[in-house]
JSON list of C-alpha atoms in Angstrom, two decimals:
[
{"chain": "A", "resi": 755, "resn": "ASP", "atom": "CA", "xyz": [18.95, 12.94, -1.66]},
{"chain": "A", "resi": 756, "resn": "ALA", "atom": "CA", "xyz": [18.59, 12.04, -5.36]},
{"chain": "A", "resi": 757, "resn": "ARG", "atom": "CA", "xyz": [15.02, 11.35, -6.41]},
{"chain": "A", "resi": 758, "resn": "VAL", "atom": "CA", "xyz": [12.94, 10.95, -9.52]},
{"chain": "A", "resi": 759, "resn": "THR", "atom": "CA", "xyz": [10.56, 13.88, -9.91]},
{"chain": "A", "resi": 760, "resn": "GLN", "atom": "CA", "xyz": [7.29, 13.91, -11.80]},
{"chain": "A", "resi": 761, "resn": "THR", "atom": "CA", "xyz": [4.91, 16.67, -12.81]},
{"chain": "A", "resi": 762, "resn": "PRO", "atom": "CA", "xyz": [2.07, 17.26, -12.48]},
{"chain": "A", "resi": 763, "resn": "ARG", "atom": "CA", "xyz": [1.23, 15.26, -9.36]},
{"chain": "A", "resi": 764, "resn": "ASP", "atom": "CA", "xyz": [-2.48, 15.34, -10.15]},
{"chain": "A", "resi": 765, "resn": "LYS", "atom": "CA", "xyz": [-4.32, 15.99, -13.40]},
{"chain": "A", "resi": 766, "resn": "VAL", "atom": "CA", "xyz": [-8.04, 16.12, -14.07]},
{"chain": "A", "resi": 767, "resn": "THR", "atom": "CA", "xyz": [-9.06, 16.51, -17.68]},
{"chain": "A", "resi": 768, "resn": "GLU", "atom": "CA", "xyz": [-11.95, 15.89, -19.99]},
{"chain": "A", "resi": 769, "resn": "MET", "atom": "CA", "xyz": [-12.18, 13.11, -22.51]},
{"chain": "A", "resi": 770, "resn": "GLY", "atom": "CA", "xyz": [-10.52, 14.05, -25.79]},
{"chain": "A", "resi": 771, "resn": "GLN", "atom": "CA", "xyz": [-7.99, 16.44, -24.29]},
{"chain": "A", "resi": 772, "resn": "GLU", "atom": "CA", "xyz": [-4.23, 16.04, -24.59]},
{"chain": "A", "resi": 773, "resn": "VAL", "atom": "CA", "xyz": [-2.34, 15.11, -21.43]},
{"chain": "A", "resi": 774, "resn": "THR", "atom": "CA", "xyz": [1.42, 15.51, -20.99]},
{"chain": "A", "resi": 775, "resn": "MET", "atom": "CA", "xyz": [3.28, 14.03, -18.03]},
{"chain": "A", "resi": 776, "resn": "ARG", "atom": "CA", "xyz": [6.91, 14.86, -17.31]},
{"chain": "A", "resi": 777, "resn": "CYS", "atom": "CA", "xyz": [9.66, 13.02, -15.49]},
{"chain": "A", "resi": 778, "resn": "GLN", "atom": "CA", "xyz": [13.12, 14.05, -14.39]},
{"chain": "A", "resi": 779, "resn": "PRO", "atom": "CA", "xyz": [15.24, 10.94, -13.79]},
{"chain": "A", "resi": 780, "resn": "ILE", "atom": "CA", "xyz": [17.93, 10.77, -11.15]},
{"chain": "A", "resi": 781, "resn": "LEU", "atom": "CA", "xyz": [21.04, 12.57, -12.37]},
{"chain": "A", "resi": 782, "resn": "GLY", "atom": "CA", "xyz": [23.44, 10.09, -13.91]},
{"chain": "A", "resi": 783, "resn": "HIS", "atom": "CA", "xyz": [20.86, 7.38, -14.53]},
{"chain": "A", "resi": 784, "resn": "ASN", "atom": "CA", "xyz": [20.66, 6.21, -18.13]},
{"chain": "A", "resi": 785, "resn": "THR", "atom": "CA", "xyz": [17.44, 4.19, -18.16]},
{"chain": "A", "resi": 786, "resn": "VAL", "atom": "CA", "xyz": [13.88, 5.46, -17.83]},
{"chain": "A", "resi": 787, "resn": "PHE", "atom": "CA", "xyz": [10.69, 3.43, -17.49]},
{"chain": "A", "resi": 788, "resn": "TRP", "atom": "CA", "xyz": [7.05, 4.49, -17.64]},
{"chain": "A", "resi": 789, "resn": "TYR", "atom": "CA", "xyz": [4.48, 2.42, -15.73]},
{"chain": "A", "resi": 790, "resn": "ARG", "atom": "CA", "xyz": [0.74, 2.64, -15.22]},
{"chain": "A", "resi": 791, "resn": "GLN", "atom": "CA", "xyz": [-0.87, 1.44, -12.00]},
{"chain": "A", "resi": 792, "resn": "THR", "atom": "CA", "xyz": [-4.54, 0.56, -11.53]},
{"chain": "A", "resi": 793, "resn": "MET", "atom": "CA", "xyz": [-6.34, -1.47, -8.92]},
{"chain": "A", "resi": 794, "resn": "MET", "atom": "CA", "xyz": [-7.32, -4.10, -11.47]},
{"chain": "A", "resi": 795, "resn": "GLN", "atom": "CA", "xyz": [-4.05, -4.48, -13.38]},
{"chain": "A", "resi": 796, "resn": "GLY", "atom": "CA", "xyz": [-1.43, -3.46, -10.86]},
{"chain": "A", "resi": 797, "resn": "LEU", "atom": "CA", "xyz": [1.82, -2.04, -12.26]},
{"chain": "A", "resi": 798, "resn": "GLU", "atom": "CA", "xyz": [2.10, -2.34, -16.04]},
{"chain": "A", "resi": 799, "resn": "LEU", "atom": "CA", "xyz": [5.16, -1.37, -18.04]},
{"chain": "A", "resi": 800, "resn": "LEU", "atom": "CA", "xyz": [4.41, 1.09, -20.83]},
{"chain": "A", "resi": 801, "resn": "ALA", "atom": "CA", "xyz": [7.81, 2.14, -22.19]},
{"chain": "A", "resi": 802, "resn": "TYR", "atom": "CA", "xyz": [11.54, 1.74, -21.67]},
{"chain": "A", "resi": 803, "resn": "PHE", "atom": "CA", "xyz": [14.39, 4.06, -22.68]},
{"chain": "A", "resi": 804, "resn": "ARG", "atom": "CA", "xyz": [18.11, 3.48, -22.46]},
{"chain": "A", "resi": 805, "resn": "ASN", "atom": "CA", "xyz": [20.52, 6.34, -23.15]},
{"chain": "A", "resi": 806, "resn": "ARG", "atom": "CA", "xyz": [17.47, 8.30, -24.38]},
{"chain": "A", "resi": 807, "resn": "ALA", "atom": "CA", "xyz": [16.68, 5.73, -27.08]},
{"chain": "A", "resi": 808, "resn": "PRO", "atom": "CA", "xyz": [13.28, 3.99, -26.94]},
{"chain": "A", "resi": 809, "resn": "LEU", "atom": "CA", "xyz": [13.93, 0.25, -26.64]},
{"chain": "A", "resi": 810, "resn": "ASP", "atom": "CA", "xyz": [10.46, -1.04, -25.91]},
{"chain": "A", "resi": 811, "resn": "ASP", "atom": "CA", "xyz": [7.00, 0.48, -25.98]},
{"chain": "A", "resi": 812, "resn": "SER", "atom": "CA", "xyz": [5.01, -2.69, -26.54]},
{"chain": "A", "resi": 813, "resn": "GLY", "atom": "CA", "xyz": [2.90, -2.02, -23.46]},
{"chain": "A", "resi": 814, "resn": "MET", "atom": "CA", "xyz": [1.65, 1.28, -24.77]},
{"chain": "A", "resi": 815, "resn": "PRO", "atom": "CA", "xyz": [-1.55, 1.85, -26.81]},
{"chain": "A", "resi": 816, "resn": "LYS", "atom": "CA", "xyz": [0.17, 3.11, -29.96]},
{"chain": "A", "resi": 817, "resn": "ASP", "atom": "CA", "xyz": [-2.72, 5.07, -31.38]},
{"chain": "A", "resi": 818, "resn": "ARG", "atom": "CA", "xyz": [-2.96, 7.51, -28.49]},
{"chain": "A", "resi": 819, "resn": "PHE", "atom": "CA", "xyz": [0.16, 7.25, -26.33]},
{"chain": "A", "resi": 820, "resn": "SER", "atom": "CA", "xyz": [3.64, 8.51, -27.12]},
{"chain": "A", "resi": 821, "resn": "ALA", "atom": "CA", "xyz": [6.81, 8.67, -25.04]},
{"chain": "A", "resi": 822, "resn": "GLU", "atom": "CA", "xyz": [9.95, 10.68, -25.69]},
{"chain": "A", "resi": 823, "resn": "MET", "atom": "CA", "xyz": [13.21, 11.76, -24.07]},
{"chain": "A", "resi": 824, "resn": "PRO", "atom": "CA", "xyz": [14.13, 15.18, -25.48]},
{"chain": "A", "resi": 825, "resn": "ASP", "atom": "CA", "xyz": [17.25, 15.19, -23.32]},
{"chain": "A", "resi": 826, "resn": "ALA", "atom": "CA", "xyz": [18.85, 13.19, -20.53]},
{"chain": "A", "resi": 827, "resn": "THR", "atom": "CA", "xyz": [17.04, 15.14, -17.83]},
{"chain": "A", "resi": 828, "resn": "LEU", "atom": "CA", "xyz": [13.51, 14.96, -19.22]},
{"chain": "A", "resi": 829, "resn": "ALA", "atom": "CA", "xyz": [11.15, 12.17, -20.24]},
{"chain": "A", "resi": 830, "resn": "THR", "atom": "CA", "xyz": [7.60, 12.82, -21.39]},
{"chain": "A", "resi": 831, "resn": "LEU", "atom": "CA", "xyz": [4.51, 10.68, -21.76]},
{"chain": "A", "resi": 832, "resn": "LYS", "atom": "CA", "xyz": [1.66, 12.07, -23.85]},
{"chain": "A", "resi": 833, "resn": "ILE", "atom": "CA", "xyz": [-1.89, 10.86, -24.30]},
{"chain": "A", "resi": 834, "resn": "GLN", "atom": "CA", "xyz": [-3.86, 12.30, -27.21]},
{"chain": "A", "resi": 835, "resn": "PRO", "atom": "CA", "xyz": [-6.81, 12.03, -27.16]},
{"chain": "A", "resi": 836, "resn": "SER", "atom": "CA", "xyz": [-7.38, 10.96, -23.57]},
{"chain": "A", "resi": 837, "resn": "GLU", "atom": "CA", "xyz": [-10.17, 8.55, -22.62]},
{"chain": "A", "resi": 838, "resn": "PRO", "atom": "CA", "xyz": [-11.78, 7.70, -19.27]},
{"chain": "A", "resi": 839, "resn": "ARG", "atom": "CA", "xyz": [-10.10, 4.27, -19.31]},
{"chain": "A", "resi": 840, "resn": "ASP", "atom": "CA", "xyz": [-6.72, 6.05, -19.16]},
{"chain": "A", "resi": 841, "resn": "SER", "atom": "CA", "xyz": [-7.50, 7.12, -15.59]},
{"chain": "A", "resi": 842, "resn": "ALA", "atom": "CA", "xyz": [-4.70, 5.67, -13.45]},
{"chain": "A", "resi": 843, "resn": "VAL", "atom": "CA", "xyz": [-1.50, 6.60, -11.66]},
{"chain": "A", "resi": 844, "resn": "TYR", "atom": "CA", "xyz": [1.45, 6.91, -14.01]},
{"chain": "A", "resi": 845, "resn": "PHE", "atom": "CA", "xyz": [4.91, 6.29, -12.58]},
{"chain": "A", "resi": 846, "resn": "CYS", "atom": "CA", "xyz": [8.30, 7.06, -13.98]},
{"chain": "A", "resi": 847, "resn": "ALA", "atom": "CA", "xyz": [11.33, 5.11, -12.78]},
{"chain": "A", "resi": 848, "resn": "SER", "atom": "CA", "xyz": [15.02, 5.47, -13.55]},
{"chain": "A", "resi": 849, "resn": "GLY", "atom": "CA", "xyz": [18.10, 3.33, -13.11]},
{"chain": "A", "resi": 850, "resn": "LEU", "atom": "CA", "xyz": [21.60, 2.49, -14.26]},
{"chain": "A", "resi": 851, "resn": "ALA", "atom": "CA", "xyz": [21.74, -0.12, -17.02]},
{"chain": "A", "resi": 852, "resn": "GLY", "atom": "CA", "xyz": [23.58, -3.23, -15.87]},
{"chain": "A", "resi": 853, "resn": "PRO", "atom": "CA", "xyz": [23.25, -6.98, -15.23]},
{"chain": "A", "resi": 854, "resn": "VAL", "atom": "CA", "xyz": [20.80, -6.44, -12.35]},
{"chain": "A", "resi": 855, "resn": "GLU", "atom": "CA", "xyz": [19.35, -2.96, -12.51]},
{"chain": "A", "resi": 856, "resn": "THR", "atom": "CA", "xyz": [17.46, -1.38, -9.62]},
{"chain": "A", "resi": 857, "resn": "GLN", "atom": "CA", "xyz": [14.65, 0.92, -10.67]},
{"chain": "A", "resi": 858, "resn": "TYR", "atom": "CA", "xyz": [13.88, 3.96, -8.52]},
{"chain": "A", "resi": 859, "resn": "PHE", "atom": "CA", "xyz": [10.37, 5.29, -8.78]},
{"chain": "A", "resi": 860, "resn": "GLY", "atom": "CA", "xyz": [8.98, 8.79, -8.78]},
{"chain": "A", "resi": 861, "resn": "PRO", "atom": "CA", "xyz": [5.91, 9.88, -6.82]},
{"chain": "A", "resi": 862, "resn": "GLY", "atom": "CA", "xyz": [3.58, 9.39, -9.77]},
{"chain": "A", "resi": 863, "resn": "THR", "atom": "CA", "xyz": [1.01, 11.45, -11.66]},
{"chain": "A", "resi": 864, "resn": "ARG", "atom": "CA", "xyz": [-2.59, 10.69, -10.75]},
{"chain": "A", "resi": 865, "resn": "LEU", "atom": "CA", "xyz": [-4.69, 11.13, -13.89]},
{"chain": "A", "resi": 866, "resn": "LEU", "atom": "CA", "xyz": [-8.47, 11.35, -13.95]},
{"chain": "A", "resi": 867, "resn": "VAL", "atom": "CA", "xyz": [-10.17, 11.61, -17.33]},
{"chain": "A", "resi": 868, "resn": "LEU", "atom": "CA", "xyz": [-13.83, 12.61, -17.11]},
{"chain": "B", "resi": 160, "resn": "GLU", "atom": "CA", "xyz": [5.45, -15.46, -19.91]},
{"chain": "B", "resi": 161, "resn": "ASP", "atom": "CA", "xyz": [6.89, -14.32, -16.57]},
{"chain": "B", "resi": 162, "resn": "GLN", "atom": "CA", "xyz": [4.44, -14.53, -13.68]},
{"chain": "B", "resi": 163, "resn": "VAL", "atom": "CA", "xyz": [4.54, -13.28, -10.12]},
{"chain": "B", "resi": 164, "resn": "THR", "atom": "CA", "xyz": [1.90, -14.22, -7.54]},
{"chain": "B", "resi": 165, "resn": "GLN", "atom": "CA", "xyz": [1.83, -12.68, -4.08]},
{"chain": "B", "resi": 166, "resn": "SER", "atom": "CA", "xyz": [-0.07, -13.97, -1.08]},
{"chain": "B", "resi": 167, "resn": "PRO", "atom": "CA", "xyz": [-1.97, -13.15, 0.94]},
{"chain": "B", "resi": 168, "resn": "GLU", "atom": "CA", "xyz": [-3.66, -10.21, -0.81]},
{"chain": "B", "resi": 169, "resn": "ALA", "atom": "CA", "xyz": [-4.13, -8.53, 2.57]},
{"chain": "B", "resi": 170, "resn": "LEU", "atom": "CA", "xyz": [-2.71, -9.21, 6.01]},
{"chain": "B", "resi": 171, "resn": "ARG", "atom": "CA", "xyz": [-3.76, -7.68, 9.31]},
{"chain": "B", "resi": 172, "resn": "LEU", "atom": "CA", "xyz": [-1.41, -8.01, 12.27]},
{"chain": "B", "resi": 173, "resn": "GLN", "atom": "CA", "xyz": [-1.26, -6.76, 15.80]},
{"chain": "B", "resi": 174, "resn": "GLU", "atom": "CA", "xyz": [1.79, -4.77, 16.73]},
{"chain": "B", "resi": 175, "resn": "GLY", "atom": "CA", "xyz": [4.53, -7.24, 17.64]},
{"chain": "B", "resi": 176, "resn": "GLU", "atom": "CA", "xyz": [2.90, -10.17, 15.82]},
{"chain": "B", "resi": 177, "resn": "SER", "atom": "CA", "xyz": [5.49, -11.57, 13.39]},
{"chain": "B", "resi": 178, "resn": "SER", "atom": "CA", "xyz": [4.47, -13.02, 10.03]},
{"chain": "B", "resi": 179, "resn": "SER", "atom": "CA", "xyz": [5.59, -13.64, 6.44]},
{"chain": "B", "resi": 180, "resn": "LEU", "atom": "CA", "xyz": [4.53, -12.53, 2.98]},
{"chain": "B", "resi": 181, "resn": "ASN", "atom": "CA", "xyz": [4.95, -14.87, 0.03]},
{"chain": "B", "resi": 182, "resn": "CYS", "atom": "CA", "xyz": [5.99, -14.22, -3.57]},
{"chain": "B", "resi": 183, "resn": "SER", "atom": "CA", "xyz": [5.85, -17.15, -6.01]},
{"chain": "B", "resi": 184, "resn": "TYR", "atom": "CA", "xyz": [7.31, -16.73, -9.47]},
{"chain": "B", "resi": 185, "resn": "THR", "atom": "CA", "xyz": [7.85, -18.40, -12.81]},
{"chain": "B", "resi": 186, "resn": "VAL", "atom": "CA", "xyz": [10.43, -16.75, -15.01]},
{"chain": "B", "resi": 187, "resn": "SER", "atom": "CA", "xyz": [12.92, -17.71, -17.68]},
{"chain": "B", "resi": 188, "resn": "GLY", "atom": "CA", "xyz": [16.35, -16.60, -16.66]},
{"chain": "B", "resi": 189, "resn": "LEU", "atom": "CA", "xyz": [15.87, -14.88, -13.32]},
{"chain": "B", "resi": 190, "resn": "ARG", "atom": "CA", "xyz": [18.44, -12.14, -12.89]},
{"chain": "B", "resi": 191, "resn": "GLY", "atom": "CA", "xyz": [17.10, -10.77, -9.64]},
{"chain": "B", "resi": 192, "resn": "LEU", "atom": "CA", "xyz": [14.08, -10.59, -7.36]},
{"chain": "B", "resi": 193, "resn": "PHE", "atom": "CA", "xyz": [13.08, -7.24, -5.89]},
{"chain": "B", "resi": 194, "resn": "TRP", "atom": "CA", "xyz": [10.97, -6.18, -2.95]},
{"chain": "B", "resi": 195, "resn": "TYR", "atom": "CA", "xyz": [9.43, -2.72, -2.85]},
{"chain": "B", "resi": 196, "resn": "ARG", "atom": "CA", "xyz": [7.28, -0.95, -0.28]},
{"chain": "B", "resi": 197, "resn": "GLN", "atom": "CA", "xyz": [4.51, 1.38, -1.44]},
{"chain": "B", "resi": 198, "resn": "ASP", "atom": "CA", "xyz": [2.69, 3.82, 0.81]},
{"chain": "B", "resi": 199, "resn": "PRO", "atom": "CA", "xyz": [-0.66, 5.30, -0.24]},
{"chain": "B", "resi": 200, "resn": "GLY", "atom": "CA", "xyz": [-0.25, 8.10, -2.76]},
{"chain": "B", "resi": 201, "resn": "LYS", "atom": "CA", "xyz": [3.48, 7.42, -3.25]},
{"chain": "B", "resi": 202, "resn": "GLY", "atom": "CA", "xyz": [5.70, 5.54, -5.63]},
{"chain": "B", "resi": 203, "resn": "PRO", "atom": "CA", "xyz": [7.23, 2.15, -4.82]},
{"chain": "B", "resi": 204, "resn": "GLU", "atom": "CA", "xyz": [10.28, 2.41, -2.58]},
{"chain": "B", "resi": 205, "resn": "PHE", "atom": "CA", "xyz": [13.12, -0.05, -3.13]},
{"chain": "B", "resi": 206, "resn": "LEU", "atom": "CA", "xyz": [13.83, -2.42, -0.24]},
{"chain": "B", "resi": 207, "resn": "PHE", "atom": "CA", "xyz": [15.91, -5.42, -1.38]},
{"chain": "B", "resi": 208, "resn": "THR", "atom": "CA", "xyz": [17.40, -7.26, -4.32]},
{"chain": "B", "resi": 209, "resn": "LEU", "atom": "CA", "xyz": [18.00, -11.01, -4.11]},
{"chain": "B", "resi": 210, "resn": "TYR", "atom": "CA", "xyz": [20.12, -12.65, -6.77]},
{"chain": "B", "resi": 211, "resn": "SER", "atom": "CA", "xyz": [20.24, -16.38, -6.13]},
{"chain": "B", "resi": 212, "resn": "ALA", "atom": "CA", "xyz": [18.52, -19.15, -4.19]},
{"chain": "B", "resi": 213, "resn": "GLY", "atom": "CA", "xyz": [19.59, -19.28, -0.55]},
{"chain": "B", "resi": 214, "resn": "GLU", "atom": "CA", "xyz": [20.32, -15.59, -0.32]},
{"chain": "B", "resi": 215, "resn": "GLU", "atom": "CA", "xyz": [18.93, -13.56, 2.58]},
{"chain": "B", "resi": 216, "resn": "LYS", "atom": "CA", "xyz": [18.89, -9.81, 3.24]},
{"chain": "B", "resi": 217, "resn": "GLU", "atom": "CA", "xyz": [17.75, -7.84, 6.27]},
{"chain": "B", "resi": 218, "resn": "LYS", "atom": "CA", "xyz": [16.69, -4.28, 6.96]},
{"chain": "B", "resi": 219, "resn": "GLU", "atom": "CA", "xyz": [15.38, -3.34, 10.37]},
{"chain": "B", "resi": 220, "resn": "ARG", "atom": "CA", "xyz": [12.38, -5.60, 11.05]},
{"chain": "B", "resi": 221, "resn": "LEU", "atom": "CA", "xyz": [12.33, -7.04, 7.52]},
{"chain": "B", "resi": 222, "resn": "LYS", "atom": "CA", "xyz": [14.15, -10.08, 6.19]},
{"chain": "B", "resi": 223, "resn": "ALA", "atom": "CA", "xyz": [13.85, -11.32, 2.62]},
{"chain": "B", "resi": 224, "resn": "THR", "atom": "CA", "xyz": [14.74, -14.85, 1.52]},
{"chain": "B", "resi": 225, "resn": "LEU", "atom": "CA", "xyz": [14.84, -16.53, -1.87]},
{"chain": "B", "resi": 226, "resn": "THR", "atom": "CA", "xyz": [14.39, -20.08, -3.16]},
{"chain": "B", "resi": 227, "resn": "LYS", "atom": "CA", "xyz": [14.20, -21.31, -6.75]},
{"chain": "B", "resi": 228, "resn": "LYS", "atom": "CA", "xyz": [10.44, -20.81, -6.86]},
{"chain": "B", "resi": 229, "resn": "GLU", "atom": "CA", "xyz": [9.53, -18.24, -4.25]},
{"chain": "B", "resi": 230, "resn": "SER", "atom": "CA", "xyz": [10.60, -15.48, -1.94]},
{"chain": "B", "resi": 231, "resn": "PHE", "atom": "CA", "xyz": [9.45, -14.63, 1.54]},
{"chain": "B", "resi": 232, "resn": "LEU", "atom": "CA", "xyz": [9.41, -11.30, 3.29]},
{"chain": "B", "resi": 233, "resn": "HIS", "atom": "CA", "xyz": [9.51, -11.95, 7.02]},
{"chain": "B", "resi": 234, "resn": "ILE", "atom": "CA", "xyz": [8.36, -9.17, 9.32]},
{"chain": "B", "resi": 235, "resn": "THR", "atom": "CA", "xyz": [9.52, -9.48, 12.91]},
{"chain": "B", "resi": 236, "resn": "ALA", "atom": "CA", "xyz": [7.67, -7.62, 15.68]},
{"chain": "B", "resi": 237, "resn": "PRO", "atom": "CA", "xyz": [5.99, -5.22, 13.25]},
{"chain": "B", "resi": 238, "resn": "LYS", "atom": "CA", "xyz": [5.01, -1.67, 14.18]},
{"chain": "B", "resi": 239, "resn": "PRO", "atom": "CA", "xyz": [2.12, 0.41, 12.81]},
{"chain": "B", "resi": 240, "resn": "GLU", "atom": "CA", "xyz": [4.58, 2.32, 10.60]},
{"chain": "B", "resi": 241, "resn": "ASP", "atom": "CA", "xyz": [5.27, -0.92, 8.72]},
{"chain": "B", "resi": 242, "resn": "SER", "atom": "CA", "xyz": [1.74, -0.71, 7.30]},
{"chain": "B", "resi": 243, "resn": "ALA", "atom": "CA", "xyz": [2.02, -0.45, 3.51]},
{"chain": "B", "resi": 244, "resn": "THR", "atom": "CA", "xyz": [1.66, -2.45, 0.32]},
{"chain": "B", "resi": 245, "resn": "TYR", "atom": "CA", "xyz": [4.63, -4.72, -0.31]},
{"chain": "B", "resi": 246, "resn": "LEU", "atom": "CA", "xyz": [5.40, -5.47, -3.94]},
{"chain": "B", "resi": 247, "resn": "CYS", "atom": "CA", "xyz": [7.54, -8.28, -5.29]},
{"chain": "B", "resi": 248, "resn": "ALA", "atom": "CA", "xyz": [9.04, -8.13, -8.79]},
{"chain": "B", "resi": 249, "resn": "VAL", "atom": "CA", "xyz": [11.23, -10.38, -10.91]},
{"chain": "B", "resi": 250, "resn": "LEU", "atom": "CA", "xyz": [13.85, -9.22, -13.38]},
{"chain": "B", "resi": 251, "resn": "ALA", "atom": "CA", "xyz": [14.35, -11.23, -16.56]},
{"chain": "B", "resi": 252, "resn": "ASP", "atom": "CA", "xyz": [16.54, -9.67, -19.23]},
{"chain": "B", "resi": 253, "resn": "TRP", "atom": "CA", "xyz": [15.75, -5.97, -18.70]},
{"chain": "B", "resi": 254, "resn": "LYS", "atom": "CA", "xyz": [12.07, -6.22, -17.82]},
{"chain": "B", "resi": 255, "resn": "LEU", "atom": "CA", "xyz": [10.68, -6.05, -14.28]},
{"chain": "B", "resi": 256, "resn": "THR", "atom": "CA", "xyz": [7.42, -7.94, -13.75]},
{"chain": "B", "resi": 257, "resn": "PHE", "atom": "CA", "xyz": [5.47, -7.05, -10.63]},
{"chain": "B", "resi": 258, "resn": "GLY", "atom": "CA", "xyz": [3.07, -9.02, -8.49]},
{"chain": "B", "resi": 259, "resn": "GLN", "atom": "CA", "xyz": [-0.22, -7.55, -7.33]},
{"chain": "B", "resi": 260, "resn": "GLY", "atom": "CA", "xyz": [1.14, -6.82, -3.88]},
{"chain": "B", "resi": 261, "resn": "THR", "atom": "CA", "xyz": [0.22, -7.63, -0.27]},
{"chain": "B", "resi": 262, "resn": "ILE", "atom": "CA", "xyz": [-1.52, -4.93, 1.73]},
{"chain": "B", "resi": 263, "resn": "LEU", "atom": "CA", "xyz": [-0.14, -5.08, 5.27]},
{"chain": "B", "resi": 264, "resn": "THR", "atom": "CA", "xyz": [-1.95, -3.38, 8.14]},
{"chain": "B", "resi": 265, "resn": "VAL", "atom": "CA", "xyz": [-0.41, -3.38, 11.59]},
{"chain": "B", "resi": 266, "resn": "HIS", "atom": "CA", "xyz": [-2.72, -2.38, 14.43]},
{"chain": "B", "resi": 267, "resn": "PRO", "atom": "CA", "xyz": [-1.35, -0.80, 17.62]}
]
């Protein structure tokens, strides 16, 4: 049963600390998406990769967030420095690029910044 | 800008009481409309993709339909295990835009 995996599942940190979240997309998928979910804003797209290349990161606060794909099996989202307003659940999703692409979501990383 | 509005925000049903969830959208160049189910503490789980007006898809007690302006998720004789948040999303170009979701609670 192919699934997107994310680590850590939960993270509590203090304001100013660096946070790194990791995602392993489904084997064979060539697109990766990072989303943030909050009660107020719902699901917001942060970044989009296709074939490991970043195609869109317009939803990401550029000064503190960065997203990378070191290889086809790993995507990372970093926040440095973290702030309390970054507290949310961060989801990674993967898919196969095509005319109508289905995105498959991971279980999420719940981040709390104190 | 693409917009997706789901209603109602929350829906409480008795087991066996059928109902529908609504998803209204405005989008330039709709390529597909998606329904996802999300359980507490989990990621959204893919349910359906609808591609064009008039299309219908079914899965167990769920049936999704699509018109040019909205989609409905019909739930027939729901069970408590159908309780979840149901998310609608529209795909334009490569970007998926989500609605705020409908929280469904089914009481035994």
